[in-house]
JSON list of C-alpha atoms in Angstrom, two decimals:
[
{"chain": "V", "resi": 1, "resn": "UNK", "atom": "CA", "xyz": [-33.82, 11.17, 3.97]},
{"chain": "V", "resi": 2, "resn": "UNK", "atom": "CA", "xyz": [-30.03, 10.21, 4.52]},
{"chain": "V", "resi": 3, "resn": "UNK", "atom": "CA", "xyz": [-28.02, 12.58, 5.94]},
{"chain": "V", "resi": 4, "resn": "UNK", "atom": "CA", "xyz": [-24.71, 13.00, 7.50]},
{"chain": "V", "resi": 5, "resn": "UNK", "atom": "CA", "xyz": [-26.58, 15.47, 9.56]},
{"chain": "V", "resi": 6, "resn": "UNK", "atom": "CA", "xyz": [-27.14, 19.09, 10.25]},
{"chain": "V", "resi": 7, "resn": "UNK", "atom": "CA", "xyz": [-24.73, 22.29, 11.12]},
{"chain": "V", "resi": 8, "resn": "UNK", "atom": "CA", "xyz": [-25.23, 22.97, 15.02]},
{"chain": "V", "resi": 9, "resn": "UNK", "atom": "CA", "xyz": [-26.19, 25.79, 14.40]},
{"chain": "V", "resi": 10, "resn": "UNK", "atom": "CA", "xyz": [-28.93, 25.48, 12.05]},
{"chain": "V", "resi": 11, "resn": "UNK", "atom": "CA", "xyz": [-32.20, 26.89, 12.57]},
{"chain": "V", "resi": 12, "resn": "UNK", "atom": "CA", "xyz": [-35.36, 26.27, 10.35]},
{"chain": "V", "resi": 13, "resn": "UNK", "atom": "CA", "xyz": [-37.02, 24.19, 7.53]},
{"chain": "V", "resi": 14, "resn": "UNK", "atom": "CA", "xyz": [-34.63, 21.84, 6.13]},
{"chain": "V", "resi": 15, "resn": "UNK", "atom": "CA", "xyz": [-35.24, 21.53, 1.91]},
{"chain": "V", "resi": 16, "resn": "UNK", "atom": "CA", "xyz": [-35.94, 17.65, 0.44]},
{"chain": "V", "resi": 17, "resn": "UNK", "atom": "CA", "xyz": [-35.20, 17.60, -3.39]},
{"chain": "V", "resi": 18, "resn": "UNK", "atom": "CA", "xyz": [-37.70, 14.37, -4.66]},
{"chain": "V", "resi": 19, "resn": "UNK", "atom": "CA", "xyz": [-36.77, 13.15, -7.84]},
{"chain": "V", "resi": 20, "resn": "UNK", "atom": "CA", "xyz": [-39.19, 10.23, -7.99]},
{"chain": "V", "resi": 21, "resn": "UNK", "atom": "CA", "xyz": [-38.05, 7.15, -8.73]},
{"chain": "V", "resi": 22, "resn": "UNK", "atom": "CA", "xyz": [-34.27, 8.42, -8.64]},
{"chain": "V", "resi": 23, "resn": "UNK", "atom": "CA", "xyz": [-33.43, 9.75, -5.52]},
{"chain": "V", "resi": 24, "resn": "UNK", "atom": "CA", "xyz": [-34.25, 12.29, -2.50]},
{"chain": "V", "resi": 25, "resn": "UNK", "atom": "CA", "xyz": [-31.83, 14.18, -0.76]},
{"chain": "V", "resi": 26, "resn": "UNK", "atom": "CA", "xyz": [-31.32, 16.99, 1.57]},
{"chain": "V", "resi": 27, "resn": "UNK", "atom": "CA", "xyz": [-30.93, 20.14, -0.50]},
{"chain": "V", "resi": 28, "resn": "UNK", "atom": "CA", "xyz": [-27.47, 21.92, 0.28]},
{"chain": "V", "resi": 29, "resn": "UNK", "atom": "CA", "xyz": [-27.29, 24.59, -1.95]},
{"chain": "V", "resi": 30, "resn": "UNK", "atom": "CA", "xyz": [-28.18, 28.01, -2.43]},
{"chain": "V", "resi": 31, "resn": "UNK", "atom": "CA", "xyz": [-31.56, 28.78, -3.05]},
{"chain": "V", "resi": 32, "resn": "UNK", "atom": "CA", "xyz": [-31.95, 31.64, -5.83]},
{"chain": "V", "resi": 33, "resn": "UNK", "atom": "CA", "xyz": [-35.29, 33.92, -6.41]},
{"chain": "V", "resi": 34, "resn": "UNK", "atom": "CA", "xyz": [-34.51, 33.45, -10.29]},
{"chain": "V", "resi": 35, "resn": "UNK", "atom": "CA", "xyz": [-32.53, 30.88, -12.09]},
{"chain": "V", "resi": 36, "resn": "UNK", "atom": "CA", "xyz": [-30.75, 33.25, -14.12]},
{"chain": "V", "resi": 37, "resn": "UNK", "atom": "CA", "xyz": [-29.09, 34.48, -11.31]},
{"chain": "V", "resi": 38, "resn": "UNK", "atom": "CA", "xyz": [-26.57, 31.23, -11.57]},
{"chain": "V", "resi": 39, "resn": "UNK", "atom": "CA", "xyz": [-25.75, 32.50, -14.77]},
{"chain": "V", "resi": 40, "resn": "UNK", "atom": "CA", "xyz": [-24.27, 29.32, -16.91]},
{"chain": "V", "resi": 41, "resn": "UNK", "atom": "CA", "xyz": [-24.28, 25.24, -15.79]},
{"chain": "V", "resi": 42, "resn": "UNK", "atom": "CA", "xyz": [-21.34, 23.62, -17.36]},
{"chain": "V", "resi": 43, "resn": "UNK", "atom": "CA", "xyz": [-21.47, 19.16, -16.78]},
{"chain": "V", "resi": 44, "resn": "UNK", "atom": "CA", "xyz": [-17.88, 18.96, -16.62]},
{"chain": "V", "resi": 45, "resn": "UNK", "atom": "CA", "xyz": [-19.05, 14.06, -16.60]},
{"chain": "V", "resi": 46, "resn": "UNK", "atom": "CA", "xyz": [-19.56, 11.88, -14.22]},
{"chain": "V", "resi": 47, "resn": "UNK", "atom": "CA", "xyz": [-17.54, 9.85, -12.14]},
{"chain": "V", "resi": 48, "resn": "UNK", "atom": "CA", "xyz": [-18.79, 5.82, -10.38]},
{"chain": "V", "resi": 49, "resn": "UNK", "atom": "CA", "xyz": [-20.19, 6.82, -7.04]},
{"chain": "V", "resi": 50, "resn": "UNK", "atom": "CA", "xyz": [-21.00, 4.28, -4.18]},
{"chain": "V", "resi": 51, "resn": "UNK", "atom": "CA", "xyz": [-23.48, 1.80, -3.92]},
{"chain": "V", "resi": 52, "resn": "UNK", "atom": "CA", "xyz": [-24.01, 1.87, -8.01]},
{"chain": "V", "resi": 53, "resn": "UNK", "atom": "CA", "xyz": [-24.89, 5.64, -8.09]},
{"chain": "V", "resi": 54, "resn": "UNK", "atom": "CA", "xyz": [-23.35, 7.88, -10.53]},
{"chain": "V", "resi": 55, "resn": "UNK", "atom": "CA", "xyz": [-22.07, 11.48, -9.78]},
{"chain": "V", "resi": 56, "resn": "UNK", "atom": "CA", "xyz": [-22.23, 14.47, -11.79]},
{"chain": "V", "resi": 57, "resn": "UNK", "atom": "CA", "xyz": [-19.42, 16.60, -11.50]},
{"chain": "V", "resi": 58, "resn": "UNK", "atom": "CA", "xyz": [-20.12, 20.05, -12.57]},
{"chain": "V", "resi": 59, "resn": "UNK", "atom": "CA", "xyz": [-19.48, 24.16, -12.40]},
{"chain": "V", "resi": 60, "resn": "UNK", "atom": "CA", "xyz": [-22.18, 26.88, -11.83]},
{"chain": "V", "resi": 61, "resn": "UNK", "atom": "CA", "xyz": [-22.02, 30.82, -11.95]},
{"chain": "V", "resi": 62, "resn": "UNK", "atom": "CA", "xyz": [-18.88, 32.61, -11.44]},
{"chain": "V", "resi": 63, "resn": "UNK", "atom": "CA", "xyz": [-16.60, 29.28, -11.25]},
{"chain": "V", "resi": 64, "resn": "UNK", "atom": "CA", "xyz": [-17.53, 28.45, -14.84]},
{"chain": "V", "resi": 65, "resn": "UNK", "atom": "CA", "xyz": [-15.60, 31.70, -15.77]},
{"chain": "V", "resi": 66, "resn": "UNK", "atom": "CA", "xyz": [-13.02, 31.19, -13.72]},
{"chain": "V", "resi": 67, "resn": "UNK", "atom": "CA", "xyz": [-12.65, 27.83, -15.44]},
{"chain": "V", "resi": 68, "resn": "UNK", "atom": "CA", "xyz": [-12.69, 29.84, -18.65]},
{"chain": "V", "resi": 69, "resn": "UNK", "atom": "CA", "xyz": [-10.38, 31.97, -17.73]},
{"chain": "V", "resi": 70, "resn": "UNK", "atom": "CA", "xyz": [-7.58, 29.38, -16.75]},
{"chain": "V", "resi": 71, "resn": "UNK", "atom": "CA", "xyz": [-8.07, 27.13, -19.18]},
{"chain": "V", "resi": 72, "resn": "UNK", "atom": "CA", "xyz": [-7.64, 30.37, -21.80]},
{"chain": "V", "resi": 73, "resn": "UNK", "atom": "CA", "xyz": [-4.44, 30.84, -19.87]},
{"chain": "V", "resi": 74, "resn": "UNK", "atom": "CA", "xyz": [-3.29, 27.59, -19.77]},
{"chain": "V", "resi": 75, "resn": "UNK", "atom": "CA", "xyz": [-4.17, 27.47, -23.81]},
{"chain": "V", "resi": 76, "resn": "UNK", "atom": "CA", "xyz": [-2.09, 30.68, -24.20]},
{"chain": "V", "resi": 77, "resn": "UNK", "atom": "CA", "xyz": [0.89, 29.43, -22.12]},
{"chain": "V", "resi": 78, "resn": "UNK", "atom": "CA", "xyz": [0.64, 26.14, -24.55]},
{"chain": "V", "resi": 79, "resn": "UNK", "atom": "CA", "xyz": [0.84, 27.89, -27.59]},
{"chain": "V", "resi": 80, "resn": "UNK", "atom": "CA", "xyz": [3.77, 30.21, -26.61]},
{"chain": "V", "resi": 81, "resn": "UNK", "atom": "CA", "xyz": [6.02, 26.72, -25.58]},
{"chain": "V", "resi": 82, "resn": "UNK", "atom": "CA", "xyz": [4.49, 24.44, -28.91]},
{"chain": "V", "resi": 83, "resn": "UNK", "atom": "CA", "xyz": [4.64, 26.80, -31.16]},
{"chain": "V", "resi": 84, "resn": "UNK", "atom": "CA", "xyz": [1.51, 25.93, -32.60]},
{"chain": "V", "resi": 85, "resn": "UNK", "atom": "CA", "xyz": [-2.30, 26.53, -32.39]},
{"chain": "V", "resi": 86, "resn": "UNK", "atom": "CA", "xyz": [-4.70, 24.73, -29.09]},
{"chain": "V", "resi": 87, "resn": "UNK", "atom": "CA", "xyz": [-6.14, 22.50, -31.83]},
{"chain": "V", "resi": 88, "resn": "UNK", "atom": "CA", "xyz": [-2.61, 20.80, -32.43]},
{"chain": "V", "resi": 89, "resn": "UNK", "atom": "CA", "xyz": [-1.70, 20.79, -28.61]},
{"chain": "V", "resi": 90, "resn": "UNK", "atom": "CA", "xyz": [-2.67, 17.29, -28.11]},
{"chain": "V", "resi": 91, "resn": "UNK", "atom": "CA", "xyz": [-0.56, 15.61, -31.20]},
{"chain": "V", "resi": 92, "resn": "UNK", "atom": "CA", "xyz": [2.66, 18.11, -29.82]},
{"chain": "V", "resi": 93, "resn": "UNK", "atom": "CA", "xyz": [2.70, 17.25, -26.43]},
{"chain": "V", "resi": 94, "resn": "UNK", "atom": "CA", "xyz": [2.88, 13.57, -27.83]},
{"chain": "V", "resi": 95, "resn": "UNK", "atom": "CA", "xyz": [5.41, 13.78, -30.62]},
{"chain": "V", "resi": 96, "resn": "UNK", "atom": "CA", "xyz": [7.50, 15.63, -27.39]},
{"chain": "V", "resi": 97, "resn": "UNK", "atom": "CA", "xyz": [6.71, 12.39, -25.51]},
{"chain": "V", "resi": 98, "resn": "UNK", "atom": "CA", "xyz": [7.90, 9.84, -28.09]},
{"chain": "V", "resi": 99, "resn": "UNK", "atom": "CA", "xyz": [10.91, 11.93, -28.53]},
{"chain": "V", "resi": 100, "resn": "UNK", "atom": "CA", "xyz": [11.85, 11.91, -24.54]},
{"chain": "V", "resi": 101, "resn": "UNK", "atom": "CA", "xyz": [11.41, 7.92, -24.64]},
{"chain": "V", "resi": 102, "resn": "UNK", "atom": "CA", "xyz": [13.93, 7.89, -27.73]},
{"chain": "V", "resi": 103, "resn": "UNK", "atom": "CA", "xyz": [16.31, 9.91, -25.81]},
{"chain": "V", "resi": 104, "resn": "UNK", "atom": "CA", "xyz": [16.48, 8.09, -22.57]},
{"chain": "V", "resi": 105, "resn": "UNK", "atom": "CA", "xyz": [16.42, 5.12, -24.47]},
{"chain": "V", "resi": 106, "resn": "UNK", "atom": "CA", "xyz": [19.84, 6.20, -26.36]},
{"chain": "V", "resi": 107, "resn": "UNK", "atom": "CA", "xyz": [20.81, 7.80, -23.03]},
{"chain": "V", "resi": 108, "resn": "UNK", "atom": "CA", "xyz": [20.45, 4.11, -21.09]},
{"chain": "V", "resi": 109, "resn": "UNK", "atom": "CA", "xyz": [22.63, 2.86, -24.35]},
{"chain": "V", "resi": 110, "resn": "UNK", "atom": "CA", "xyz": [25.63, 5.34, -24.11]},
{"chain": "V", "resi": 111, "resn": "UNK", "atom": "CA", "xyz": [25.42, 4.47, -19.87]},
{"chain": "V", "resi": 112, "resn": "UNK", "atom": "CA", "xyz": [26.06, 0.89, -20.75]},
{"chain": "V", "resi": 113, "resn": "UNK", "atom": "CA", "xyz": [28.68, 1.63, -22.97]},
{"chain": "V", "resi": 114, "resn": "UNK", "atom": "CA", "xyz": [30.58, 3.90, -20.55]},
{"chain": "V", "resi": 115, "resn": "UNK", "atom": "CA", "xyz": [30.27, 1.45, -17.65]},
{"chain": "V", "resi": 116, "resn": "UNK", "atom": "CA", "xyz": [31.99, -1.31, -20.14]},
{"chain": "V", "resi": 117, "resn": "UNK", "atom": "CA", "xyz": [34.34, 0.87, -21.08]},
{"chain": "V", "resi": 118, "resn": "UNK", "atom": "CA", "xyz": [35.27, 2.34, -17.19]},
{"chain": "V", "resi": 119, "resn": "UNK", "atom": "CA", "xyz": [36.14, -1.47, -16.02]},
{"chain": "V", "resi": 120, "resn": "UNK", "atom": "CA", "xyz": [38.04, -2.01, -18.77]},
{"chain": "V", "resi": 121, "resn": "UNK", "atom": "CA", "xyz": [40.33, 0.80, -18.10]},
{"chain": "V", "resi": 122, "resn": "UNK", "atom": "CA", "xyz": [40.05, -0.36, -14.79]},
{"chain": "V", "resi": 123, "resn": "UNK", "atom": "CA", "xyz": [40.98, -3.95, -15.87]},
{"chain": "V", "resi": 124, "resn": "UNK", "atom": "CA", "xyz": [44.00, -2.77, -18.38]},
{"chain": "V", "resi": 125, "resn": "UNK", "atom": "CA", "xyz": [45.82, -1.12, -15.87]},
{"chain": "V", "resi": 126, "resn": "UNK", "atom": "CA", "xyz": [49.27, -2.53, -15.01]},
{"chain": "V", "resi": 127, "resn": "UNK", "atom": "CA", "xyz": [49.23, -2.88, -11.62]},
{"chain": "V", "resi": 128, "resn": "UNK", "atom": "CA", "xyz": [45.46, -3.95, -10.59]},
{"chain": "V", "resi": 129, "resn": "UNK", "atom": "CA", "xyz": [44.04, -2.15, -7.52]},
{"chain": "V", "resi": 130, "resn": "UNK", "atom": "CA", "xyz": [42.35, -3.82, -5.05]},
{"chain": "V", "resi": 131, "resn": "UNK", "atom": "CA", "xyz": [39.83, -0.47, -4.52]},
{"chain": "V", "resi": 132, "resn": "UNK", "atom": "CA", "xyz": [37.89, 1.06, -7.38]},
{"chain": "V", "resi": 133, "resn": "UNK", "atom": "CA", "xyz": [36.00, 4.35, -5.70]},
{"chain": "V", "resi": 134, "resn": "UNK", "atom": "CA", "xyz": [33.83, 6.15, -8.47]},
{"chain": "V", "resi": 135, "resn": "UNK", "atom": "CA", "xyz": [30.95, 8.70, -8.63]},
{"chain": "V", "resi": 136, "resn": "UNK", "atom": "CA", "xyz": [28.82, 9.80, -11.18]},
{"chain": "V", "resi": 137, "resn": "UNK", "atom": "CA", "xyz": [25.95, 12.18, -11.16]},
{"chain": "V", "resi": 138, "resn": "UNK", "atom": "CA", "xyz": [24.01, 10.04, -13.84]},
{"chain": "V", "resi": 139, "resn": "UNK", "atom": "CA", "xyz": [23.38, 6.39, -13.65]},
{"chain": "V", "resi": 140, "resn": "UNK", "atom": "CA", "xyz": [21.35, 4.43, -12.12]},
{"chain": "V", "resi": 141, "resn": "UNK", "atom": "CA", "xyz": [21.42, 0.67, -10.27]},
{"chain": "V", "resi": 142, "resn": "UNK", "atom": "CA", "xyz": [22.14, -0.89, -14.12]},
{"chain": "V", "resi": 143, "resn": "UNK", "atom": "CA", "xyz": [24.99, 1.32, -14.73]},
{"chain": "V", "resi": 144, "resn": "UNK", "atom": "CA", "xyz": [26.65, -0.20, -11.69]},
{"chain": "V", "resi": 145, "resn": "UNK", "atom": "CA", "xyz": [25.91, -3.22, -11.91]},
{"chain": "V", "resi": 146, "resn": "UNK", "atom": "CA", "xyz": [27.55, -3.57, -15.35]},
{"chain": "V", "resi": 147, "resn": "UNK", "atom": "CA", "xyz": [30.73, -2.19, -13.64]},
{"chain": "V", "resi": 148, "resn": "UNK", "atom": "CA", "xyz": [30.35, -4.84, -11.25]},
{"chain": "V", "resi": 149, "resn": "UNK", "atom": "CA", "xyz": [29.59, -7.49, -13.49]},
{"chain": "V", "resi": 150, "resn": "UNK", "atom": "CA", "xyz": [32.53, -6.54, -16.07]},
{"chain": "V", "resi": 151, "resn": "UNK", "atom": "CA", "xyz": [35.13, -6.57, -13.35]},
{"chain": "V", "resi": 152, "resn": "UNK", "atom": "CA", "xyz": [34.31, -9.05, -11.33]},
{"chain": "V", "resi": 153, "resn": "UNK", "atom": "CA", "xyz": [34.53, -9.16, -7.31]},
{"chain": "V", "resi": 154, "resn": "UNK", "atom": "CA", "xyz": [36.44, -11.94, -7.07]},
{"chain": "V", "resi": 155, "resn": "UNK", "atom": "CA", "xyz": [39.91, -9.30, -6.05]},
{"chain": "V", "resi": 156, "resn": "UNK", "atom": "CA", "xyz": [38.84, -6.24, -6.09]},
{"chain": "V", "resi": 157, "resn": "UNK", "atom": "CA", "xyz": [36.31, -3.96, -3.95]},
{"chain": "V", "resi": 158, "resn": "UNK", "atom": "CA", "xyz": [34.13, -1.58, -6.00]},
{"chain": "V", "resi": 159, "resn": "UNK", "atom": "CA", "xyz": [32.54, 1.47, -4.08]},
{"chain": "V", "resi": 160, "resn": "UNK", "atom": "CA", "xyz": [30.56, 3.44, -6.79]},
{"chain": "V", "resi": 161, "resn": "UNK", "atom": "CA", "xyz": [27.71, 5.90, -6.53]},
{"chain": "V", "resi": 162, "resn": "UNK", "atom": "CA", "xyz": [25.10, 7.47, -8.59]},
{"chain": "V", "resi": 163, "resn": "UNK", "atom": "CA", "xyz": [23.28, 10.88, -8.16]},
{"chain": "V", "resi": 164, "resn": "UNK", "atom": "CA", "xyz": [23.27, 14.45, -6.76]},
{"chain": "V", "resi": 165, "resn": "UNK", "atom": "CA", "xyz": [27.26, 14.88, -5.46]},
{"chain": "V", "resi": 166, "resn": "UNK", "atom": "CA", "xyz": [25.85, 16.15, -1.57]},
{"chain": "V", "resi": 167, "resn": "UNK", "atom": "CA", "xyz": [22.39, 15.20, -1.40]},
{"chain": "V", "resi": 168, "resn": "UNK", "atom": "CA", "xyz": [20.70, 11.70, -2.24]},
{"chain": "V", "resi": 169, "resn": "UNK", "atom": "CA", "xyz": [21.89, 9.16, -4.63]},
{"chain": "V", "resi": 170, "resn": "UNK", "atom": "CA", "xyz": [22.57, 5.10, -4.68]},
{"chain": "V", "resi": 171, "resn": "UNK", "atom": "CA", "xyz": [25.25, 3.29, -3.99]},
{"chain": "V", "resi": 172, "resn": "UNK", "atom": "CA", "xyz": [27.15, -0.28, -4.82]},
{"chain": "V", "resi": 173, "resn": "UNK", "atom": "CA", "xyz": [29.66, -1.84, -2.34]},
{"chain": "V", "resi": 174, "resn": "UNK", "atom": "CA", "xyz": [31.40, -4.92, -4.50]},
{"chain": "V", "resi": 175, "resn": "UNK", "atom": "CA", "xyz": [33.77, -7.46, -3.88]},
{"chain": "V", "resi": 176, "resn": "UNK", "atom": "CA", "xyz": [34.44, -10.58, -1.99]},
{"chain": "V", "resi": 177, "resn": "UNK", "atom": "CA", "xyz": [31.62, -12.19, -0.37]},
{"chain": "V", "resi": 178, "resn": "UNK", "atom": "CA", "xyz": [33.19, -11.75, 3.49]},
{"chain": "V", "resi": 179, "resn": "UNK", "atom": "CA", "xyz": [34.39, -8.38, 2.53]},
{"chain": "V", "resi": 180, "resn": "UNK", "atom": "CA", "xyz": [31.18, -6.81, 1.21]},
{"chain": "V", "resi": 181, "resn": "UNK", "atom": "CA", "xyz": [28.82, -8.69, 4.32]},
{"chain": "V", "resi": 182, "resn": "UNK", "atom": "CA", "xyz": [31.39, -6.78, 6.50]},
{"chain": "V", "resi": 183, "resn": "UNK", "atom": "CA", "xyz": [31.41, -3.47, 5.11]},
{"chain": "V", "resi": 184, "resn": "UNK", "atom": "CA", "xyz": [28.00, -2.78, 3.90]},
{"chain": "V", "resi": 185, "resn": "UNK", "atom": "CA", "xyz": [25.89, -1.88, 6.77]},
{"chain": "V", "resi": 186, "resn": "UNK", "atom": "CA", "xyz": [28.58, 0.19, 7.73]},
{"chain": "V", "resi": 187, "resn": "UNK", "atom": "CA", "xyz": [28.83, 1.83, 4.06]},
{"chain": "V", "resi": 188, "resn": "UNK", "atom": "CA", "xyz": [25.01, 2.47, 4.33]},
{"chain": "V", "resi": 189, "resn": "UNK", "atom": "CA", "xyz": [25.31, 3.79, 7.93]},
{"chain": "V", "resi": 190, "resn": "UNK", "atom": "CA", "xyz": [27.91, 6.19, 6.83]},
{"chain": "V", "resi": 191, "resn": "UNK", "atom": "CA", "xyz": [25.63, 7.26, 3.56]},
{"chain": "V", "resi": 192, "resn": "UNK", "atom": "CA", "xyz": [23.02, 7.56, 6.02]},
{"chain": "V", "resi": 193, "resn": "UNK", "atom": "CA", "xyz": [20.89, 5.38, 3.83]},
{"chain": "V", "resi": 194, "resn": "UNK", "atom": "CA", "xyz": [19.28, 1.92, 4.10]},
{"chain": "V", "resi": 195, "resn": "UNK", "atom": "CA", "xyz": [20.44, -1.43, 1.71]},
{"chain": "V", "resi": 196, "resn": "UNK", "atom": "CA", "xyz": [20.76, -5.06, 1.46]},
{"chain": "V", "resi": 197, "resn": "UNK", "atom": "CA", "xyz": [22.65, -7.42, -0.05]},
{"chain": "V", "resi": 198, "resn": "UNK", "atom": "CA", "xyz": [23.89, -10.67, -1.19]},
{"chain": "V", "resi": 199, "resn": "UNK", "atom": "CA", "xyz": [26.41, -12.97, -2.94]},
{"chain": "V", "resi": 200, "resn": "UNK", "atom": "CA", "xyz": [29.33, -10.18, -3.14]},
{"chain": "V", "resi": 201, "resn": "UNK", "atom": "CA", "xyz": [26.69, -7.38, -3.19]},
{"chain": "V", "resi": 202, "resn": "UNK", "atom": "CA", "xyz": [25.55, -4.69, -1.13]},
{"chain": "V", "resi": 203, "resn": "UNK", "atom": "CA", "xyz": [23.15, -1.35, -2.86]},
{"chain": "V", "resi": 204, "resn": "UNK", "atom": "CA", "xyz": [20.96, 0.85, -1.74]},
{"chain": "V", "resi": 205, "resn": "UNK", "atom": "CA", "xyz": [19.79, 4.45, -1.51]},
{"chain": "V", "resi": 206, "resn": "UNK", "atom": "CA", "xyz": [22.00, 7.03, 0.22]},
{"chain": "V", "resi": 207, "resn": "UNK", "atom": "CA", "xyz": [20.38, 10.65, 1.87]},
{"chain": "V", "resi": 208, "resn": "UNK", "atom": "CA", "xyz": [23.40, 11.82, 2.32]},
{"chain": "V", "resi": 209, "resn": "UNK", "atom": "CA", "xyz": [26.34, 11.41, -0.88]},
{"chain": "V", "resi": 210, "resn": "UNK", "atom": "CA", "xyz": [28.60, 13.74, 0.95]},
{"chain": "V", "resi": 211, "resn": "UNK", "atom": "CA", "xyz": [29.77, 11.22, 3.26]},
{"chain": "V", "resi": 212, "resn": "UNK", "atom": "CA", "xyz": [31.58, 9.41, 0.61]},
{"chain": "V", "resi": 213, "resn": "UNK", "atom": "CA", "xyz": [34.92, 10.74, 1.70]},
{"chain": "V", "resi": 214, "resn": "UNK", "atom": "CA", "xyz": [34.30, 8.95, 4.96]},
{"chain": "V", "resi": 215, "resn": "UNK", "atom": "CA", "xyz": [33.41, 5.41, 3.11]},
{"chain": "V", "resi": 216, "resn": "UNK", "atom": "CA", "xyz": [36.61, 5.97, 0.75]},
{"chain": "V", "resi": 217, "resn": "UNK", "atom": "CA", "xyz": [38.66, 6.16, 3.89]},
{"chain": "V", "resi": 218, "resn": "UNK", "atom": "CA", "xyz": [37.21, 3.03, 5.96]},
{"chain": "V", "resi": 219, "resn": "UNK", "atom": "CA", "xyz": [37.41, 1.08, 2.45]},
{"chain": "V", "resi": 220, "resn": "UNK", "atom": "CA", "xyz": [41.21, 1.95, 1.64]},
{"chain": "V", "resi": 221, "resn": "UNK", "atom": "CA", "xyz": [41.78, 1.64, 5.50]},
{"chain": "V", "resi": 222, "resn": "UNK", "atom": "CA", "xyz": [40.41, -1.63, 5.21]},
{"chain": "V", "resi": 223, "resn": "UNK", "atom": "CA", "xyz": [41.90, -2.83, 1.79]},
{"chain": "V", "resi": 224, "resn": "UNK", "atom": "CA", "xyz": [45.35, -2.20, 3.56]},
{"chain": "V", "resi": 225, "resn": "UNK", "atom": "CA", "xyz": [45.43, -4.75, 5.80]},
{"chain": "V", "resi": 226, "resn": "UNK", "atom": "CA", "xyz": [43.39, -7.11, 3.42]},
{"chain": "V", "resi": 227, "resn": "UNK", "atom": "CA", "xyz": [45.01, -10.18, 1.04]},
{"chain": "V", "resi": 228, "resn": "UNK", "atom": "CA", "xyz": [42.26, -11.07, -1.45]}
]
């Protein structure tokens, strides 16, 4: 009979369960005087085993209740956030979902309208800056990219950031080619994040946002003694 083997300390007759023609293994479980005394079976399916065998997965005795007894309080806590009855749960929960897709859908919308709209502001400005330093708690890589992309890095350097103010986040350094290869590893090592970059372009993720003080003050430090 296969086996992975026995407890060391096993003493006795070991059980063989023969169901010809099927299978024969070791019998592991607990041996009862009367099967009523496992109370209720409940085949919960099966699921692909190894070597084309098929596995039942099921409950006996008291864990069938307890799986009663959750699922009746996982049913109640369902109906007190729906607002409806356990037989509409299903259709709820996915009218909820459709409606979440529709609003970060509309959400990624109004971010690419106010990252157009930020480097224009930036563009209209009298006298252009050479250093654009910006933060904002949502966004993601688009959003900065579109910042990027509107501006231009041709004169100006672009430091901007995306996520929790003094935790983790992501970051875009911008600009001239020479500039950026210069100052990104030592943006990222500041951010105390990793990043890579090319053509004007250097993102990546940053553990540690509150550092951007530090990366403001190396950028304008360098921008002062730089002629785009």
């Amino acid at each position: 009979v296969r086996s992975r083997g026995l407890p060391d300390d096993h003493v006795g007759p070991v059980r063989v369960v023969d169901i010809q023609g099927v299978d024969s293994n070791m019998c592991c479980g607990t041996h009862v005087s009367n099967l009523s005394d496992l109370q209720v079976i409940k085949l919960l399916g099966t699921e692909k085993g190894k070597k084309n065998k098929t596995n039942l997965v099921f409950l006996a005795g008291n864990r069938v209740l307890k799986s009663i007894e959750q699922s009746h309080n996982t049913e109640k806590a369902l109906t007190s956030l729906l607002k409806n009855g356990p037989g509409e749960h299903v259709e709820a929960v996915k009218r909820l979902q459709s409606s979440v897709k529709l609003l970060q859908k509309n959400n990624l919308n109004l971010l690419r309208d106010i990252a157009v709209l930020i480097a224009k502001d930036f563009k209209s400005k009298p006298v252009q800056s050479q250093l654009l330093v910006l933060h904002r708690r949502e966004g993601d890589s688009e959003f900065m990219n579109i910042i990027a992309n509107e501006i231009g890095t041709e004169e100006a350097l672009m430091f901007l950031t995306v996520g929790d103010e003094k935790e983790a986040g992501l970051f875009l350094l911008a600009g001239p080619a020479e500039a950026v290869e210069t100052l990104g590893p030592r943006v990222a090592e500041l951010l105390g994040g990793k990043g890579a970059g090319k053509r004007g372009r250097f993102q990546g993720k940053a553990s540690r946002m509150s550092q951007r003080g530090e990366v403001q003050a190396l950028l304008q430090e360098f921008v002062s003694q730089w002629s785009p």
